[in-house]
Tab-separated table of C-alpha atoms and ligand atoms in Angstrom:
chain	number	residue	atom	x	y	z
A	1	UNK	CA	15.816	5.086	8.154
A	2	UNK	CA	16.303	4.566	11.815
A	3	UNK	CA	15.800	7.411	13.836
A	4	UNK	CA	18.943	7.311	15.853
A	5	UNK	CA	20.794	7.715	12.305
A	6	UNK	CA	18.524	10.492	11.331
A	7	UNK	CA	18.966	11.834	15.036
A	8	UNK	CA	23.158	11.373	14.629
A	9	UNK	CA	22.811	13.040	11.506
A	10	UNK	CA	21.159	16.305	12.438
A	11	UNK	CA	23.260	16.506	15.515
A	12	UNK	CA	26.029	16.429	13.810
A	13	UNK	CA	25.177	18.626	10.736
A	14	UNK	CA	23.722	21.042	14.025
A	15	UNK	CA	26.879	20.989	15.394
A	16	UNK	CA	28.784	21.931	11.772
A	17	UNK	CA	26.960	24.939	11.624
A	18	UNK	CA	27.205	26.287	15.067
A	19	UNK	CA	31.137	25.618	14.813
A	20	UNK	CA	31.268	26.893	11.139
A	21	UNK	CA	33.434	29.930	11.888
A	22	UNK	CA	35.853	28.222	14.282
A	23	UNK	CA	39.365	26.660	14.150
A	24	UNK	CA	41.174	23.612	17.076
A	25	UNK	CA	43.911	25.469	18.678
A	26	UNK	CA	46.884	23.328	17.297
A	27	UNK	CA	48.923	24.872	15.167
A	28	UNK	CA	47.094	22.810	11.987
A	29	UNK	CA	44.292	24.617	13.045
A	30	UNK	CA	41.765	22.022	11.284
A	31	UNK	CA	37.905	23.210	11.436
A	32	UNK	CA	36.053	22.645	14.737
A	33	UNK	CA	33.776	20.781	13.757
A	34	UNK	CA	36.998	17.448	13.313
A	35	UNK	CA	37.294	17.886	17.105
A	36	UNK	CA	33.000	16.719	18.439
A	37	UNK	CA	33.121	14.129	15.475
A	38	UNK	CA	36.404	12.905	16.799
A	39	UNK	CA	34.872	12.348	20.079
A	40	UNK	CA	31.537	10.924	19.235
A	41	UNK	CA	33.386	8.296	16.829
A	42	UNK	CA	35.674	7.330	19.496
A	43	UNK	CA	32.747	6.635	21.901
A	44	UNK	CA	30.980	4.769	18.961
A	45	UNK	CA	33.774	2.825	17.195
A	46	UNK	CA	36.525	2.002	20.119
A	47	UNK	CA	34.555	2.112	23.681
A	48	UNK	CA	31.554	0.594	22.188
A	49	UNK	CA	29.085	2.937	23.284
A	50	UNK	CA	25.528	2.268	21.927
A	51	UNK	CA	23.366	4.917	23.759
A	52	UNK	CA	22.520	7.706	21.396
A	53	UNK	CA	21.111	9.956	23.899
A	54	UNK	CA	25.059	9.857	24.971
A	55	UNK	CA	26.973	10.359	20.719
A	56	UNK	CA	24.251	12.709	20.463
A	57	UNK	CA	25.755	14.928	23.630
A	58	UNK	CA	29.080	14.135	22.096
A	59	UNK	CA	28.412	15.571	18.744
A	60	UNK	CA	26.629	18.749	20.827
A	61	UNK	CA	29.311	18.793	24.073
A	62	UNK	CA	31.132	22.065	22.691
A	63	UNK	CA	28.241	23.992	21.343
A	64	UNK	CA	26.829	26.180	24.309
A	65	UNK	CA	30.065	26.775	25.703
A	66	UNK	CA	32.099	28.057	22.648
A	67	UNK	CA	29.083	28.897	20.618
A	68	UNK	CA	25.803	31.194	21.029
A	69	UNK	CA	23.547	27.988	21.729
A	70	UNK	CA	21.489	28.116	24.538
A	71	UNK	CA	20.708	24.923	26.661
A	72	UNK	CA	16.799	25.639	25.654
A	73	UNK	CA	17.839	25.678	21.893
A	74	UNK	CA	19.181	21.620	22.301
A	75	UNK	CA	16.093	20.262	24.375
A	76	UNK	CA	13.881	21.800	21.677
A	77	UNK	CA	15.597	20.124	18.964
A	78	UNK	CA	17.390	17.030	20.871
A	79	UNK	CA	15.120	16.690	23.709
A	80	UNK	CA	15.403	17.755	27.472
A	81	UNK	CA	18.176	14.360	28.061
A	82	UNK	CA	20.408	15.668	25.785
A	83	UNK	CA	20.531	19.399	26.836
A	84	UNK	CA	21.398	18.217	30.712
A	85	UNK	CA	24.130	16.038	29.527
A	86	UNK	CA	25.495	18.802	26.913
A	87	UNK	CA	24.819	21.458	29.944
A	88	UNK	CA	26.775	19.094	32.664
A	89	UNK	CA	29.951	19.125	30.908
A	90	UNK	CA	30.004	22.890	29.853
A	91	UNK	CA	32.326	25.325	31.794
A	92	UNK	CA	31.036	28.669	33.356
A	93	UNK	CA	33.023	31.059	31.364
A	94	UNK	CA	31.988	33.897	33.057
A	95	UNK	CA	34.810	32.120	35.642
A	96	UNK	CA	38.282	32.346	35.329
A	97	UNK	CA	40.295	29.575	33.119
A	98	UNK	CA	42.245	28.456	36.708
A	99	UNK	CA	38.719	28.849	38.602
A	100	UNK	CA	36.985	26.530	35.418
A	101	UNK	CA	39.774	24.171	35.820
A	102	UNK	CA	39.429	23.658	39.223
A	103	UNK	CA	36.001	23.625	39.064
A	104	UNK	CA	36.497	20.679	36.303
A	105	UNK	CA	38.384	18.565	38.536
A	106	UNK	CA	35.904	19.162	41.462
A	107	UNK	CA	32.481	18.418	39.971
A	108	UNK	CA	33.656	15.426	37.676
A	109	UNK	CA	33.470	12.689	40.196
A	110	UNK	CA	29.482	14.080	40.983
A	111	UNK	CA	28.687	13.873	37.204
A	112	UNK	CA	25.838	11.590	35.213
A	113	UNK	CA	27.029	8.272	33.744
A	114	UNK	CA	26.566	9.565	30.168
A	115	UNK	CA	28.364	13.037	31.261
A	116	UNK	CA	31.477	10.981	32.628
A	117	UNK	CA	31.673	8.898	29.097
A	118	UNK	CA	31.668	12.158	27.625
A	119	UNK	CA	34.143	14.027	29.649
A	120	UNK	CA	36.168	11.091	29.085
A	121	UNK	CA	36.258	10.986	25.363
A	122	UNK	CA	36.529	14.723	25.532
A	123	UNK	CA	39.627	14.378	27.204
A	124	UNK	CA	41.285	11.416	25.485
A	125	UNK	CA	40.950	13.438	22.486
A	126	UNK	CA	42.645	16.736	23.470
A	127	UNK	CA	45.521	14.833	24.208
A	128	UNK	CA	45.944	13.284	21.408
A	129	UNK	CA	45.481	16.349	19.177
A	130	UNK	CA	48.058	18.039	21.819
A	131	UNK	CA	50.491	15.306	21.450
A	132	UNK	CA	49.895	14.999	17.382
A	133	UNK	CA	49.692	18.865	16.855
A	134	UNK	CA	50.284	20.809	19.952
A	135	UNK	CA	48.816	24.385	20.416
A	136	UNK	CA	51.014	27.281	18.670
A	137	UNK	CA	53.194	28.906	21.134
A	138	UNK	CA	52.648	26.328	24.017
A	139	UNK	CA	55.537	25.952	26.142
A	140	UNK	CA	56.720	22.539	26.921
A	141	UNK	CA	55.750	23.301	30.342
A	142	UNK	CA	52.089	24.508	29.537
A	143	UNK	CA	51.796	21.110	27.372
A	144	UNK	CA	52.830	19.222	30.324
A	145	UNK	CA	50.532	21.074	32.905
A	146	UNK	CA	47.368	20.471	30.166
A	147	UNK	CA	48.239	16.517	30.551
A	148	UNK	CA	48.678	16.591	34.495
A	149	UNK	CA	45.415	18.298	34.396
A	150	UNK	CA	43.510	16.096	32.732
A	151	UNK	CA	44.850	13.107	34.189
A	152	UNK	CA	43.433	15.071	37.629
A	153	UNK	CA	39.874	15.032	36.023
A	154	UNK	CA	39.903	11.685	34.827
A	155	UNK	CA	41.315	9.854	37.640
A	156	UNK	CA	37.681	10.999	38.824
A	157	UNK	CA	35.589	9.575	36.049
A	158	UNK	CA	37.363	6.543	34.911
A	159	UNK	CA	35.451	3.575	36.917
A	160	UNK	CA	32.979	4.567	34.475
A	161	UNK	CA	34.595	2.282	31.727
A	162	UNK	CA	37.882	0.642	31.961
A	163	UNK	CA	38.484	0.677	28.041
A	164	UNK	CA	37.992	4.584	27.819
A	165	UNK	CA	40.065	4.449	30.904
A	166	UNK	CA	42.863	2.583	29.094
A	167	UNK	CA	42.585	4.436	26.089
A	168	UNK	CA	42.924	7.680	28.562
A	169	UNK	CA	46.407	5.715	29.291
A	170	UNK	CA	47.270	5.129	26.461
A	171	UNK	CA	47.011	8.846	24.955
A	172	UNK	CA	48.605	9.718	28.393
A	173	UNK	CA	51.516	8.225	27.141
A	174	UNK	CA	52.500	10.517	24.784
A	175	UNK	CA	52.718	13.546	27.526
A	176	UNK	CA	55.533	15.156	26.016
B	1	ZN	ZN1	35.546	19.169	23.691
């Protein structure tokens, strides 16, 4: 077999297991593990992205900041490439969620190519889970605020491909 398939593979079976115990947010509250996939397939199957170093992050983008997986755990298993680009788009969540937000929309436009792709797919994806099946007990106006934010981030990595910047558009859409 190839080894980016047998790479894809154990990233993504990785990333099972370090999400195994959580739930998305929206009120379907499908297993974690739908949300990485989600974004690794879009960058695969509708921007066209062929770099594995790049699905790889996708599959892995979530694990050190909601899981107990250290940066040092992913280079030993995925190599040193992968852990910078999983490590470049995970918060600080020692910071506060307005202070990580900020911070979001003031770092993006400094980020690594294959970091931008990421954050992009990342984002096109919570909005259409938030549009499809918004978080329980969001307010109209917390929905709304969620879209205007990541618009904000975007708007800073979105020269990095037009077609995951009109896919962005597209999801942006349905802001409710
Ligand atoms: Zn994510």
């Amino acid at each position: 077999m190839q080894p980016a398939l047998q790479t894809l593979l154990a990233a993504a079976s990785f990333a099972a297991h370090k999400h195994r115990d959580q739930r998305r947010k929206g009120a379907e509250a499908s297993p974690y593990i739908n949300h990485p996939l989600a974004v690794a397939n879009l960058l695969a199957n509708e921007a066209g992205v062929e770099d594995v170093t790049t699905l790889v992050a996708a599959l892995l983008h979530d694990t050190i900041e909601d899981t107990a997986t250290t940066a040092e755990e992913i280079a030993a298993r995925f190599g040193a490439e992968v852990a910078a680009v999983v490590m470049e788009v995970t918060d600080d969540k020692r910071l506060p969620k307005e202070e990580r937000k900020r911070r979001q929309v003031d770092h993006a436009g400094a980020l690594s190519h294959r970091a931008k792709l990421v954050k992009l797919a990342d984002k096109i994806c919570n909005l259409r889970d938030m549009a499809g099946a918004p978080p329980a007990g969001w307010p109209l106006e917390r929905r709304r605020e969620y879209f205007e934010w990541a618009r904000q981030v975007v708007d800073r990595v979105r020269a990095v491909s037009p077609r995951l910047g009109a896919l962005f558009d597209e999801a942006y859409t349905q802001r409710p």
